[in-house]
Short mmCIF file of C-alpha atoms in Angstrom, two decimals:
data_model
loop_
_atom_site.label_atom_id
_atom_site.label_comp_id
_atom_site.label_asym_id
_atom_site.label_seq_id
_atom_site.Cartn_x
_atom_site.Cartn_y
_atom_site.Cartn_z
CA MET A 1 -135.34 -13.97 -91.96
CA LEU A 2 -132.33 -12.31 -93.54
CA THR A 3 -133.21 -8.68 -93.05
CA SER A 4 -131.45 -7.25 -96.05
CA GLY A 5 -133.40 -4.11 -95.38
CA VAL A 6 -131.27 -3.54 -92.31
CA ILE A 7 -128.10 -3.69 -94.35
CA LEU A 8 -129.27 -1.15 -96.89
CA LEU A 9 -131.72 1.11 -95.10
CA ALA A 10 -130.18 1.54 -91.71
CA GLY A 11 -127.46 3.46 -93.44
CA SER A 12 -125.02 2.09 -90.97
CA LEU A 13 -122.73 0.66 -93.63
CA LEU A 14 -122.24 4.12 -95.07
CA SER A 15 -122.53 6.06 -91.84
CA PRO A 16 -119.79 8.65 -91.45
CA GLU A 17 -117.53 8.26 -88.44
CA PRO A 18 -115.31 11.32 -88.08
CA GLY A 19 -113.44 9.72 -85.20
CA LEU A 20 -112.46 6.75 -87.35
CA ILE A 21 -111.43 9.05 -90.19
CA PHE A 22 -109.28 10.99 -87.74
CA TRP A 23 -107.64 7.86 -86.34
CA THR A 24 -107.10 6.39 -89.79
CA ALA A 25 -105.41 9.55 -91.00
CA VAL A 26 -103.23 9.85 -87.91
CA THR A 27 -102.30 6.16 -87.88
CA PHE A 28 -101.59 6.04 -91.58
CA VAL A 29 -99.43 9.15 -91.59
CA ILE A 30 -97.43 7.96 -88.59
CA VAL A 31 -96.96 4.51 -90.12
CA LEU A 32 -95.98 6.09 -93.43
CA LEU A 33 -93.39 8.37 -91.84
CA ILE A 34 -91.88 5.66 -89.64
CA LEU A 35 -91.78 3.05 -92.38
CA LYS A 36 -90.33 5.54 -94.84
CA LYS A 37 -87.42 6.09 -92.48
CA VAL A 38 -87.05 2.59 -91.08
CA ALA A 39 -87.90 0.33 -94.00
CA TRP A 40 -88.52 1.83 -97.43
CA GLY A 41 -85.34 3.90 -97.42
CA PRO A 42 -82.91 1.04 -96.82
CA ILE A 43 -84.93 -1.45 -98.86
CA LEU A 44 -85.28 0.77 -101.90
CA THR A 45 -81.65 1.87 -101.83
CA ALA A 46 -80.62 -1.76 -101.49
CA LEU A 47 -82.84 -2.70 -104.44
CA GLU A 48 -81.46 0.12 -106.56
CA GLU A 49 -77.91 -0.75 -105.61
CA ARG A 50 -78.51 -4.36 -106.48
CA GLU A 51 -80.09 -3.37 -109.78
CA LYS A 52 -77.07 -1.26 -110.58
CA GLY A 53 -74.76 -4.03 -109.40
CA ILE A 54 -76.49 -6.57 -111.64
CA GLN A 55 -76.36 -4.19 -114.58
CA SER A 56 -72.67 -3.48 -114.06
CA SER A 57 -72.00 -7.21 -113.63
CA ILE A 58 -73.73 -7.89 -116.92
CA ASP A 59 -71.80 -5.08 -118.56
CA ARG A 60 -68.56 -6.40 -117.11
CA ALA A 61 -69.36 -9.91 -118.23
CA TYR A 62 -70.02 -8.72 -121.78
CA HIS A 63 -66.86 -6.68 -121.68
CA ALA A 64 -64.87 -9.67 -120.46
CA LYS A 65 -66.47 -11.82 -123.14
CA ASP A 66 -65.50 -9.31 -125.83
CA GLU A 67 -62.00 -9.16 -124.45
CA ALA A 68 -61.72 -12.93 -124.32
CA GLU A 69 -62.97 -13.19 -127.88
CA ALA A 70 -60.48 -10.58 -129.02
CA ALA A 71 -57.69 -12.41 -127.20
CA LEU A 72 -58.79 -15.68 -128.74
CA ARG A 73 -58.87 -14.15 -132.18
CA LYS A 74 -55.43 -12.67 -131.63
CA ASN A 75 -54.13 -15.98 -130.36
CA SER A 76 -55.43 -17.91 -133.32
CA GLU A 77 -53.97 -15.29 -135.62
CA LEU A 78 -50.66 -15.61 -133.88
CA LEU A 79 -50.90 -19.35 -134.06
CA ALA A 80 -51.64 -19.27 -137.77
CA LYS A 81 -48.77 -16.88 -138.29
CA ALA A 82 -46.46 -19.11 -136.27
CA ASP A 83 -47.61 -22.10 -138.29
CA ALA A 84 -46.89 -20.29 -141.51
CA GLU A 85 -43.57 -19.17 -140.15
CA SER A 86 -42.56 -22.67 -139.14
CA ASP A 87 -43.72 -24.03 -142.48
CA LYS A 88 -41.65 -21.44 -144.22
CA ILE A 89 -38.62 -22.18 -142.08
CA ILE A 90 -38.93 -25.90 -142.70
CA ARG A 91 -39.36 -25.34 -146.40
CA GLU A 92 -36.41 -23.00 -146.52
CA GLY A 93 -34.31 -25.46 -144.55
CA LYS A 94 -35.27 -28.23 -146.89
CA ASP A 95 -34.51 -26.10 -149.91
CA PHE A 96 -31.22 -25.09 -148.47
CA ALA A 97 -30.36 -28.66 -147.66
CA ASP A 98 -31.29 -29.75 -151.16
CA LYS A 99 -29.25 -27.00 -152.66
CA LEU A 100 -26.35 -27.76 -150.42
CA ARG A 101 -26.49 -31.41 -151.34
CA THR A 102 -26.62 -30.73 -155.03
CA ASP A 103 -23.85 -28.20 -154.68
CA ILE A 104 -21.68 -30.61 -152.77
CA THR A 105 -22.32 -33.46 -155.16
CA GLU A 106 -21.71 -31.23 -158.15
CA LYS A 107 -18.56 -29.92 -156.64
CA ALA A 108 -17.41 -33.41 -155.81
CA GLN A 109 -18.22 -34.58 -159.30
CA ALA A 110 -16.39 -31.64 -160.80
CA GLU A 111 -13.43 -32.34 -158.57
CA ALA A 112 -13.47 -35.94 -159.54
CA GLN A 113 -13.78 -35.04 -163.18
CA LYS A 114 -10.93 -32.65 -162.83
CA MET A 115 -8.77 -35.23 -161.11
CA ILE A 116 -9.63 -37.76 -163.74
CA SER A 117 -8.73 -35.39 -166.55
CA MET A 118 -5.54 -34.40 -164.81
CA ALA A 119 -4.62 -38.03 -164.43
CA LYS A 120 -5.42 -38.62 -168.07
CA ASP A 121 -3.25 -35.68 -169.09
CA GLU A 122 -0.41 -36.96 -167.03
CA ILE A 123 -0.79 -40.39 -168.43
CA GLU A 124 -0.82 -38.94 -171.92
CA GLN A 125 2.27 -36.91 -171.21
CA GLU A 126 4.08 -39.87 -169.74
CA LYS A 127 3.08 -41.95 -172.67
CA ARG A 128 4.32 -39.34 -175.10
CA ARG A 129 7.58 -38.97 -173.28
CA ALA A 130 8.01 -42.69 -173.13
CA LEU A 131 7.32 -42.90 -176.85
CA ASN A 132 9.83 -40.15 -177.51
CA GLU A 133 12.39 -41.87 -175.45
CA LEU A 134 11.66 -45.09 -177.15
CA ARG A 135 11.92 -43.42 -180.50
CA THR A 136 15.34 -41.86 -179.76
CA GLU A 137 16.55 -45.17 -178.36
CA VAL A 138 15.36 -47.03 -181.41
CA ALA A 139 16.96 -44.43 -183.69
CA ASP A 140 20.23 -44.69 -181.82
CA LEU A 141 20.10 -48.42 -182.01
CA ALA A 142 19.33 -48.29 -185.70
CA VAL A 143 22.16 -45.83 -186.33
CA LYS A 144 24.57 -48.01 -184.37
CA GLY A 145 23.41 -51.09 -186.20
CA ALA A 146 23.71 -49.30 -189.52
CA GLU A 147 27.20 -48.01 -188.57
CA LYS A 148 28.31 -51.51 -187.77
CA ILE A 149 26.90 -52.84 -191.02
CA ILE A 150 28.29 -50.04 -193.04
CA ARG A 151 31.70 -50.30 -191.33
CA GLY A 152 31.83 -54.00 -192.08
CA SER A 153 31.08 -53.74 -195.84
CA LEU A 154 33.01 -50.52 -196.64
CA ASP A 155 35.68 -50.98 -199.60
CA ALA A 156 37.60 -47.94 -200.68
CA ASP A 157 38.29 -49.05 -204.39
CA LEU A 158 34.86 -50.09 -205.07
CA GLN A 159 33.58 -46.88 -203.63
CA LYS A 160 35.90 -44.91 -205.77
CA LYS A 161 34.63 -46.63 -208.87
CA ILE A 162 31.05 -46.01 -207.92
CA VAL A 163 31.75 -42.35 -207.25
CA ASP A 164 33.53 -42.06 -210.57
CA SER A 165 30.75 -43.67 -212.50
CA MET A 166 28.35 -41.28 -210.82
CA ILE A 167 30.44 -38.28 -211.77
CA GLN A 168 30.47 -39.69 -215.28
CA ASP A 169 26.79 -40.04 -215.33
CA PHE A 170 26.27 -36.49 -214.10
CA SER A 171 28.59 -35.02 -216.72
CA THR A 172 26.97 -36.92 -219.63
CA LYS A 173 23.52 -36.14 -218.47
CA ARG A 174 24.41 -32.38 -218.33
CA ASN A 175 25.47 -32.49 -221.89
CA MET B 1 -95.24 -22.45 -98.01
CA LYS B 2 -95.18 -21.75 -94.30
CA ARG B 3 -97.56 -18.86 -94.66
CA PHE B 4 -99.91 -20.96 -96.74
CA ASN B 5 -100.00 -23.59 -94.00
CA VAL B 6 -100.79 -20.95 -91.42
CA LYS B 7 -103.73 -19.75 -93.49
CA GLN B 8 -104.91 -23.32 -93.96
CA ALA B 9 -104.71 -23.82 -90.24
CA THR B 10 -106.67 -20.61 -89.70
CA ALA B 11 -109.43 -21.79 -91.98
CA PHE B 12 -109.39 -25.20 -90.33
CA PHE B 13 -109.76 -23.80 -86.82
CA ARG B 14 -112.51 -21.55 -87.97
CA VAL B 15 -114.39 -24.53 -89.31
CA ILE B 16 -113.82 -26.44 -86.06
CA ALA B 17 -115.10 -23.46 -84.10
CA LEU B 18 -118.22 -23.55 -86.21
CA VAL B 19 -118.83 -27.27 -86.09
CA LEU B 20 -118.11 -28.00 -82.41
CA PRO B 21 -121.03 -26.01 -80.93
CA LEU B 22 -123.34 -27.66 -83.42
CA LEU B 23 -122.29 -31.08 -82.20
CA PHE B 24 -122.92 -30.09 -78.58
CA CYS B 25 -126.52 -29.13 -79.39
CA VAL B 26 -127.36 -32.32 -81.20
CA ASN B 27 -130.24 -33.03 -78.77
CA SER B 28 -131.97 -29.74 -79.25
CA PHE B 29 -131.76 -30.20 -82.98
CA ALA B 30 -133.19 -33.68 -82.68
CA SER B 31 -136.38 -32.38 -81.06
CA ALA B 32 -136.47 -29.55 -83.60
CA SER B 33 -139.18 -27.65 -81.79
CA PRO B 34 -139.30 -23.89 -82.41
CA GLU B 35 -138.73 -23.09 -78.70
CA GLU B 36 -135.54 -25.10 -78.57
CA SER B 37 -134.16 -24.04 -81.88
CA ALA B 38 -133.39 -20.56 -80.57
CA PRO B 39 -130.79 -21.75 -77.99
CA ALA B 40 -129.24 -23.83 -80.70
CA VAL B 41 -128.64 -20.71 -82.70
CA HIS B 42 -127.25 -18.97 -79.64
CA SER B 43 -124.85 -21.70 -78.75
CA ALA B 44 -123.68 -21.90 -82.34
CA ALA B 45 -123.43 -18.17 -82.66
CA PRO B 46 -120.22 -17.78 -80.63
CA ALA B 47 -118.38 -19.19 -83.59
CA VAL B 48 -119.20 -15.97 -85.40
CA PRO B 49 -117.19 -13.11 -83.97
CA GLY B 50 -119.33 -10.28 -82.81
CA SER B 51 -122.52 -12.27 -82.46
CA GLU B 52 -122.18 -12.77 -78.69
CA PRO B 53 -123.63 -9.47 -77.54
CA ALA B 54 -126.59 -9.88 -79.84
CA ALA B 55 -127.16 -13.39 -78.55
CA THR B 56 -127.11 -12.37 -74.89
CA HIS B 57 -129.75 -9.67 -74.85
CA ALA B 58 -132.55 -11.50 -76.66
CA PRO B 59 -132.86 -15.04 -75.38
CA GLU B 60 -136.59 -15.53 -76.12
CA GLU B 61 -136.76 -13.61 -79.38
CA GLU B 62 -135.41 -15.38 -82.40
CA GLU B 63 -132.11 -13.90 -83.49
CA LYS B 64 -132.17 -12.20 -86.86
CA ALA B 65 -129.29 -13.30 -89.02
CA GLY B 66 -129.04 -9.89 -90.65
CA ASP B 67 -128.47 -8.22 -87.28
CA VAL B 68 -125.68 -10.63 -86.41
CA ILE B 69 -124.03 -10.10 -89.78
CA MET B 70 -124.31 -6.34 -89.51
CA HIS B 71 -122.98 -6.47 -85.99
CA HIS B 72 -119.97 -8.33 -87.26
CA ILE B 73 -119.36 -6.06 -90.20
CA LEU B 74 -119.98 -2.72 -88.56
CA ASN B 75 -117.80 -0.71 -86.30
CA ASN B 76 -118.54 -0.59 -82.57
CA ASN B 77 -116.74 -0.11 -79.32
CA VAL B 78 -116.81 -3.72 -78.18
CA PHE B 79 -114.14 -6.22 -79.05
CA ALA B 80 -115.76 -9.61 -78.64
CA PHE B 81 -114.04 -12.96 -78.20
CA PRO B 82 -117.21 -15.03 -78.20
CA PRO B 83 -116.76 -18.06 -75.95
CA PHE B 84 -114.42 -16.19 -73.61
CA GLY B 85 -116.09 -12.80 -73.22
CA GLU B 86 -115.55 -9.34 -74.57
CA VAL B 87 -113.51 -6.21 -74.08
CA GLU B 88 -115.22 -2.86 -73.78
CA LEU B 89 -113.16 -0.25 -75.55
CA PRO B 90 -112.70 3.11 -73.84
CA THR B 91 -114.84 6.06 -74.85
CA LEU B 92 -112.88 9.25 -75.11
CA PRO B 93 -114.36 12.73 -74.58
CA LYS B 94 -115.30 14.63 -77.71
CA VAL B 95 -112.62 16.85 -79.21
CA ALA B 96 -113.94 19.79 -81.24
CA GLY B 97 -117.28 18.08 -81.60
CA ILE B 98 -115.75 14.87 -82.96
CA ASP B 99 -116.15 11.60 -81.14
CA ILE B 100 -112.64 10.15 -81.22
CA SER B 101 -113.43 7.06 -79.17
CA ILE B 102 -111.35 3.99 -79.78
CA THR B 103 -113.53 1.59 -81.73
CA LYS B 104 -113.04 -1.93 -83.01
CA HIS B 105 -111.73 -0.76 -86.35
CA VAL B 106 -109.35 1.69 -84.72
CA VAL B 107 -107.93 -1.18 -82.70
CA MET B 108 -107.58 -3.22 -85.87
CA LEU B 109 -105.82 -0.30 -87.56
CA TRP B 110 -103.40 -0.12 -84.66
CA LEU B 111 -102.81 -3.85 -84.68
CA VAL B 112 -102.12 -3.65 -88.40
CA SER B 113 -99.81 -0.70 -87.89
CA GLY B 114 -97.98 -2.55 -85.12
CA ALA B 115 -97.58 -5.62 -87.33
CA LEU B 116 -96.38 -3.44 -90.21
CA LEU B 117 -93.88 -1.63 -88.02
CA ILE B 118 -92.53 -4.85 -86.50
CA VAL B 119 -92.28 -6.74 -89.78
CA PHE B 120 -90.75 -3.90 -91.74
CA SER B 121 -88.36 -2.76 -89.01
CA ILE B 122 -86.99 -6.31 -89.08
CA VAL B 123 -86.85 -6.30 -92.87
CA GLY B 124 -85.38 -2.80 -93.03
CA GLY B 125 -82.79 -3.73 -90.39
CA LYS B 126 -81.79 -6.73 -92.46
CA TYR B 127 -81.33 -4.55 -95.51
CA LYS B 128 -79.28 -2.03 -93.55
CA ASN B 129 -76.83 -4.75 -92.53
CA MET B 130 -76.64 -6.22 -95.98
CA ASN B 131 -74.27 -5.31 -98.76
CA ALA B 132 -75.18 -5.43 -102.42
CA ARG B 133 -73.67 -8.84 -102.93
CA GLN B 134 -75.87 -10.67 -100.43
CA ALA B 135 -79.26 -12.09 -101.33
CA PRO B 136 -82.17 -11.53 -98.93
CA LYS B 137 -83.61 -14.49 -97.07
CA GLY B 138 -86.87 -15.37 -95.34
CA VAL B 139 -89.22 -12.49 -94.48
CA ALA B 140 -86.97 -9.97 -96.19
CA ASN B 141 -87.12 -11.98 -99.40
CA THR B 142 -90.92 -12.32 -99.26
CA MET B 143 -91.43 -8.64 -98.62
CA GLU B 144 -88.89 -7.73 -101.25
CA ALA B 145 -90.97 -9.55 -103.84
CA LEU B 146 -94.02 -7.44 -102.91
CA ILE B 147 -92.05 -4.20 -102.69
CA ASP B 148 -90.28 -4.80 -105.96
CA PHE B 149 -93.63 -5.62 -107.56
CA VAL B 150 -95.10 -2.33 -106.36
CA ARG B 151 -91.93 -0.50 -107.37
CA LEU B 152 -91.64 -1.81 -110.92
CA ASP B 153 -95.02 -3.09 -112.06
CA VAL B 154 -97.19 -0.57 -110.24
CA ALA B 155 -95.22 2.64 -109.78
CA LYS B 156 -92.66 2.64 -112.57
CA SER B 157 -94.97 1.40 -115.32
CA ASN B 158 -97.84 3.77 -114.41
CA ILE B 159 -96.10 6.93 -113.24
CA GLY B 160 -93.02 6.81 -115.44
CA PRO B 161 -90.06 9.06 -114.72
CA GLY B 162 -90.01 10.57 -111.25
CA TYR B 163 -91.86 7.62 -109.75
CA GLU B 164 -89.36 7.34 -106.91
CA LYS B 165 -90.82 10.12 -104.80
CA HIS B 166 -94.26 8.49 -104.75
CA LEU B 167 -92.89 5.06 -103.87
CA PRO B 168 -93.03 5.37 -100.05
CA TYR B 169 -96.72 6.31 -100.17
CA LEU B 170 -97.61 3.58 -102.67
CA ILE B 171 -95.76 0.83 -100.82
CA THR B 172 -97.18 1.92 -97.49
CA VAL B 173 -100.73 2.06 -98.80
CA PHE B 174 -100.30 -1.36 -100.43
CA MET B 175 -98.96 -2.97 -97.28
CA PHE B 176 -101.46 -1.17 -95.07
CA ILE B 177 -104.46 -2.31 -97.08
CA LEU B 178 -103.05 -5.81 -97.53
CA PHE B 179 -102.44 -6.26 -93.81
CA CYS B 180 -105.87 -4.78 -92.96
CA ASN B 181 -107.53 -7.21 -95.37
CA LEU B 182 -105.58 -10.19 -94.03
CA PHE B 183 -106.13 -9.25 -90.38
CA GLY B 184 -109.84 -9.12 -91.11
CA LEU B 185 -109.69 -12.78 -92.12
CA ILE B 186 -108.20 -13.88 -88.82
CA PRO B 187 -110.92 -15.15 -86.46
CA TYR B 188 -112.06 -12.46 -83.98
CA GLY B 189 -110.54 -9.89 -86.27
CA ALA B 190 -112.43 -7.13 -88.02
CA THR B 191 -111.76 -5.75 -91.46
CA ALA B 192 -110.85 -2.11 -91.10
CA THR B 193 -110.79 -1.72 -94.88
CA GLY B 194 -114.43 -2.92 -94.88
CA ASN B 195 -115.34 0.40 -93.27
CA ILE B 196 -116.05 3.17 -95.74
CA ASN B 197 -114.49 5.80 -93.46
CA VAL B 198 -111.11 4.07 -93.58
CA THR B 199 -111.15 3.60 -97.34
CA LEU B 200 -112.35 7.18 -97.77
CA THR B 201 -109.39 8.46 -95.78
CA LEU B 202 -106.94 6.43 -97.82
CA ALA B 203 -108.57 7.58 -101.06
CA VAL B 204 -108.35 11.19 -99.88
CA PHE B 205 -104.62 10.72 -99.36
CA THR B 206 -104.34 9.49 -102.94
CA PHE B 207 -106.44 12.45 -104.09
CA ILE B 208 -104.27 14.97 -102.26
CA ILE B 209 -101.06 13.41 -103.55
CA THR B 210 -102.44 13.29 -107.09
CA GLN B 211 -103.44 16.96 -107.04
CA ILE B 212 -100.13 18.06 -105.53
CA ALA B 213 -98.27 16.06 -108.17
CA ALA B 214 -100.41 17.63 -110.90
CA LEU B 215 -99.81 21.13 -109.52
CA LYS B 216 -96.08 20.48 -109.34
CA ALA B 217 -95.97 19.05 -112.85
CA HIS B 218 -98.02 21.72 -114.64
CA GLY B 219 -97.99 24.70 -112.31
CA PHE B 220 -101.18 26.46 -111.24
CA VAL B 221 -101.93 27.83 -114.71
CA GLY B 222 -101.41 24.45 -116.31
CA PHE B 223 -103.59 22.87 -113.65
CA VAL B 224 -106.44 25.25 -114.33
CA LYS B 225 -105.91 24.99 -118.06
CA HIS B 226 -106.10 21.24 -117.73
CA LEU B 227 -109.64 21.62 -116.38
CA THR B 228 -110.67 22.95 -119.80
CA ALA B 229 -109.29 19.80 -121.43
CA GLY B 230 -107.93 21.91 -124.31
CA THR B 231 -111.35 22.50 -125.81
CA HIS B 232 -112.84 25.62 -127.37
CA TRP B 233 -113.91 28.28 -124.84
CA ALA B 234 -117.56 27.90 -125.79
CA LEU B 235 -117.50 24.37 -124.42
CA TRP B 236 -115.94 25.34 -121.10
CA ILE B 237 -119.28 25.73 -119.40
CA ILE B 238 -119.83 21.99 -119.95
CA ILE B 239 -116.29 20.70 -119.82
CA VAL B 240 -115.05 22.42 -116.67
CA PRO B 241 -117.75 20.98 -114.36
CA ILE B 242 -117.25 17.56 -115.92
CA GLU B 243 -113.51 17.74 -115.35
CA ILE B 244 -114.01 18.88 -111.77
CA ILE B 245 -116.45 16.03 -111.14
CA GLY B 246 -113.90 13.72 -112.80
CA LEU B 247 -111.31 14.77 -110.23
CA PHE B 248 -113.57 13.58 -107.43
CA THR B 249 -114.98 10.45 -109.03
CA LYS B 250 -111.55 8.85 -108.99
CA PRO B 251 -111.09 8.81 -105.17
CA PHE B 252 -114.80 8.02 -104.81
CA ALA B 253 -114.35 4.95 -107.00
CA LEU B 254 -111.30 3.94 -104.94
CA THR B 255 -113.28 4.35 -101.72
CA VAL B 256 -116.29 2.34 -102.78
CA ARG B 257 -114.35 -0.38 -104.59
CA LEU B 258 -112.21 -1.35 -101.63
CA PHE B 259 -114.98 -0.95 -99.06
CA ALA B 260 -117.53 -2.92 -101.08
CA ASN B 261 -115.14 -5.72 -101.94
CA MET B 262 -114.02 -6.28 -98.38
CA THR B 263 -117.53 -6.01 -96.94
CA ALA B 264 -119.12 -8.21 -99.57
CA GLY B 265 -116.78 -11.12 -98.93
CA HIS B 266 -117.52 -11.10 -95.22
CA ILE B 267 -121.24 -10.80 -95.76
CA ILE B 268 -121.14 -13.78 -98.14
CA ILE B 269 -119.19 -15.93 -95.69
CA LEU B 270 -121.54 -15.09 -92.81
CA SER B 271 -124.64 -15.53 -94.96
CA LEU B 272 -123.46 -18.95 -96.09
CA ILE B 273 -122.94 -19.97 -92.49
CA PHE B 274 -126.33 -18.64 -91.47
CA ILE B 275 -128.08 -20.65 -94.17
CA SER B 276 -127.50 -23.74 -92.05
CA PHE B 277 -128.86 -22.01 -88.94
CA ILE B 278 -131.91 -20.70 -90.77
CA LEU B 279 -132.69 -24.07 -92.34
CA LYS B 280 -131.65 -25.93 -89.14
CA SER B 281 -130.05 -28.70 -91.09
CA TYR B 282 -126.76 -30.57 -90.68
CA ILE B 283 -126.91 -31.61 -94.31
CA VAL B 284 -127.02 -28.04 -95.48
CA ALA B 285 -124.22 -27.16 -93.07
CA ALA B 286 -121.99 -29.99 -94.30
CA ALA B 287 -122.87 -29.77 -97.98
CA VAL B 288 -123.36 -26.05 -98.49
CA SER B 289 -122.38 -23.75 -95.66
CA VAL B 290 -118.98 -25.04 -94.63
CA PRO B 291 -117.54 -25.92 -98.05
CA PHE B 292 -118.81 -22.75 -99.65
CA ALA B 293 -117.69 -20.64 -96.72
CA ILE B 294 -114.21 -22.17 -96.99
CA PHE B 295 -114.21 -21.53 -100.70
CA ILE B 296 -115.22 -17.89 -100.21
CA TYR B 297 -112.65 -17.61 -97.42
CA LEU B 298 -109.89 -18.75 -99.77
CA LEU B 299 -111.27 -16.41 -102.39
CA GLU B 300 -111.11 -13.64 -99.81
CA LEU B 301 -107.42 -14.38 -99.30
CA PHE B 302 -106.95 -13.78 -103.01
CA VAL B 303 -109.18 -10.71 -102.93
CA ALA B 304 -107.13 -9.32 -100.03
CA PHE B 305 -104.07 -9.21 -102.29
CA LEU B 306 -106.06 -8.21 -105.35
CA GLN B 307 -107.76 -5.21 -103.74
CA ALA B 308 -104.53 -3.98 -102.17
CA PHE B 309 -102.95 -4.22 -105.62
CA ILE B 310 -105.88 -2.51 -107.36
CA PHE B 311 -105.98 0.37 -104.90
CA THR B 312 -102.23 0.89 -105.24
CA MET B 313 -102.24 0.51 -108.99
CA LEU B 314 -105.12 2.94 -109.50
CA SER B 315 -103.43 5.44 -107.17
CA ALA B 316 -100.27 5.16 -109.26
CA LEU B 317 -102.30 5.41 -112.45
CA PHE B 318 -104.07 8.56 -111.26
CA ILE B 319 -100.77 10.13 -110.26
CA GLY B 320 -99.30 9.17 -113.63
CA LEU B 321 -102.30 10.57 -115.49
CA ALA B 322 -102.19 13.79 -113.52
CA THR B 323 -98.49 14.37 -114.08
CA ALA B 324 -97.23 13.21 -117.45
CA HIS B 325 -99.77 11.81 -119.85
CA GLU B 326 -102.62 14.30 -119.65
CA GLY B 327 -100.13 17.11 -119.95
CA HIS B 328 -98.97 15.68 -123.25
CA GLU B 329 -102.51 15.03 -124.43
CA GLU B 330 -103.50 18.52 -123.52
CA HIS B 331 -100.50 19.91 -125.32
CA GLU B 332 -101.14 17.81 -128.40
CA ALA B 333 -104.82 18.68 -128.34
CA GLY B 334 -103.93 22.36 -128.11
CA VAL B 335 -101.51 22.06 -131.01
CA ALA B 336 -104.06 20.19 -133.10
CA HIS B 337 -106.67 22.78 -132.33
CA HIS B 338 -104.74 25.77 -133.59
#
């Protein structure tokens, strides 16, 4: 029933048709030329532009990333430096304060010591002067007392005898 | 998604067109006498585009399935819309001994060209009004996927540097073949790429472009030298004819591959449908003919894309071979020889 012989032997499947070849060529060339102008040109340029745009966007993004990383690194460096700086300042301030305190206390102590010693000196001086005064007073008093006693018991004859005996003694002893 | 639904609907309507006439002739099938089986075939035949004229002129003779299939596959000057009638295409006077009448396949070529021009003017217009920051939508997006595929995976990877100047031809040939293949799957349509004359013409274009590219790349001396394949002069008597034959086998392979693939699919679909008519059985129709025909139809949809891709890719490959690679091979072979 299925006359496969017709398909193969009639040669109609492979029969040349110059008219169809002509029309195919003409149609295809016209379509090619029109589409090249109307469609492929704009589409391909758009595709290329987009490709370039995407590439440049990627490049820009990487660039921005690098920049951001550099900025971040710089910032953290700055931060670390600032931290160190503030630490140093605080430490210095503390040191200075300590030093100042010790200085002040030392100075105060020295001052106090000095005042104390001065006071002691003065006291000593006063004491010495008072003693001197006392001594002269006592000596005066003693002299006055002795004068009074001596004045009361003084006897010219008796004294003369004593002095004579003494001269006697001296002259005998020299011999 | 939308396009897929359209194709599904196409297949569905085709099946309905096949099944409805069968249901109307249920009585004649019930009697199953040989005299009455012939009208059954005729009334079912309108479902197959192109079978109407064959059915009209032989009412008493039993229709041969092969004739109907061939009538559908082959080129002629009648455009048939089976249940509704047919359009006689005009016959033009011969020009320089060539019959340039408008035939069915010429009409299909023009329909395809019209569709291509409409679709791609719209797409191209959209791209003209678009700046680089906007993304394409709809048809433009769909076509961009195909164009970008041809541009990068077909042209750039096979031709290499300088692929841009071959792009318009490659994209056009891809779209042209693809649309021809798809239009052939629409009911009442005919597959222009299933005609060897059409595929031959396209292959000749590829051949011409390939040879021009080779001449431009190597110059005339290099082109002739290439025919010797860098062998010793004593071998030239064998090598040169082989190389010349090799030049022509490439377009011949392109021609036959596309033509045979597109024709074979249609013959299989029609044969599967005719199995049910030959065996006069609803069971065969429901269990074999219709499901298998739908399967082959879906396969044909895939083949439509595949063959367009293969033709384009081989064209690009031939151009690439003719321009860059063989030149290097030849050079290396020459260096190695001395």
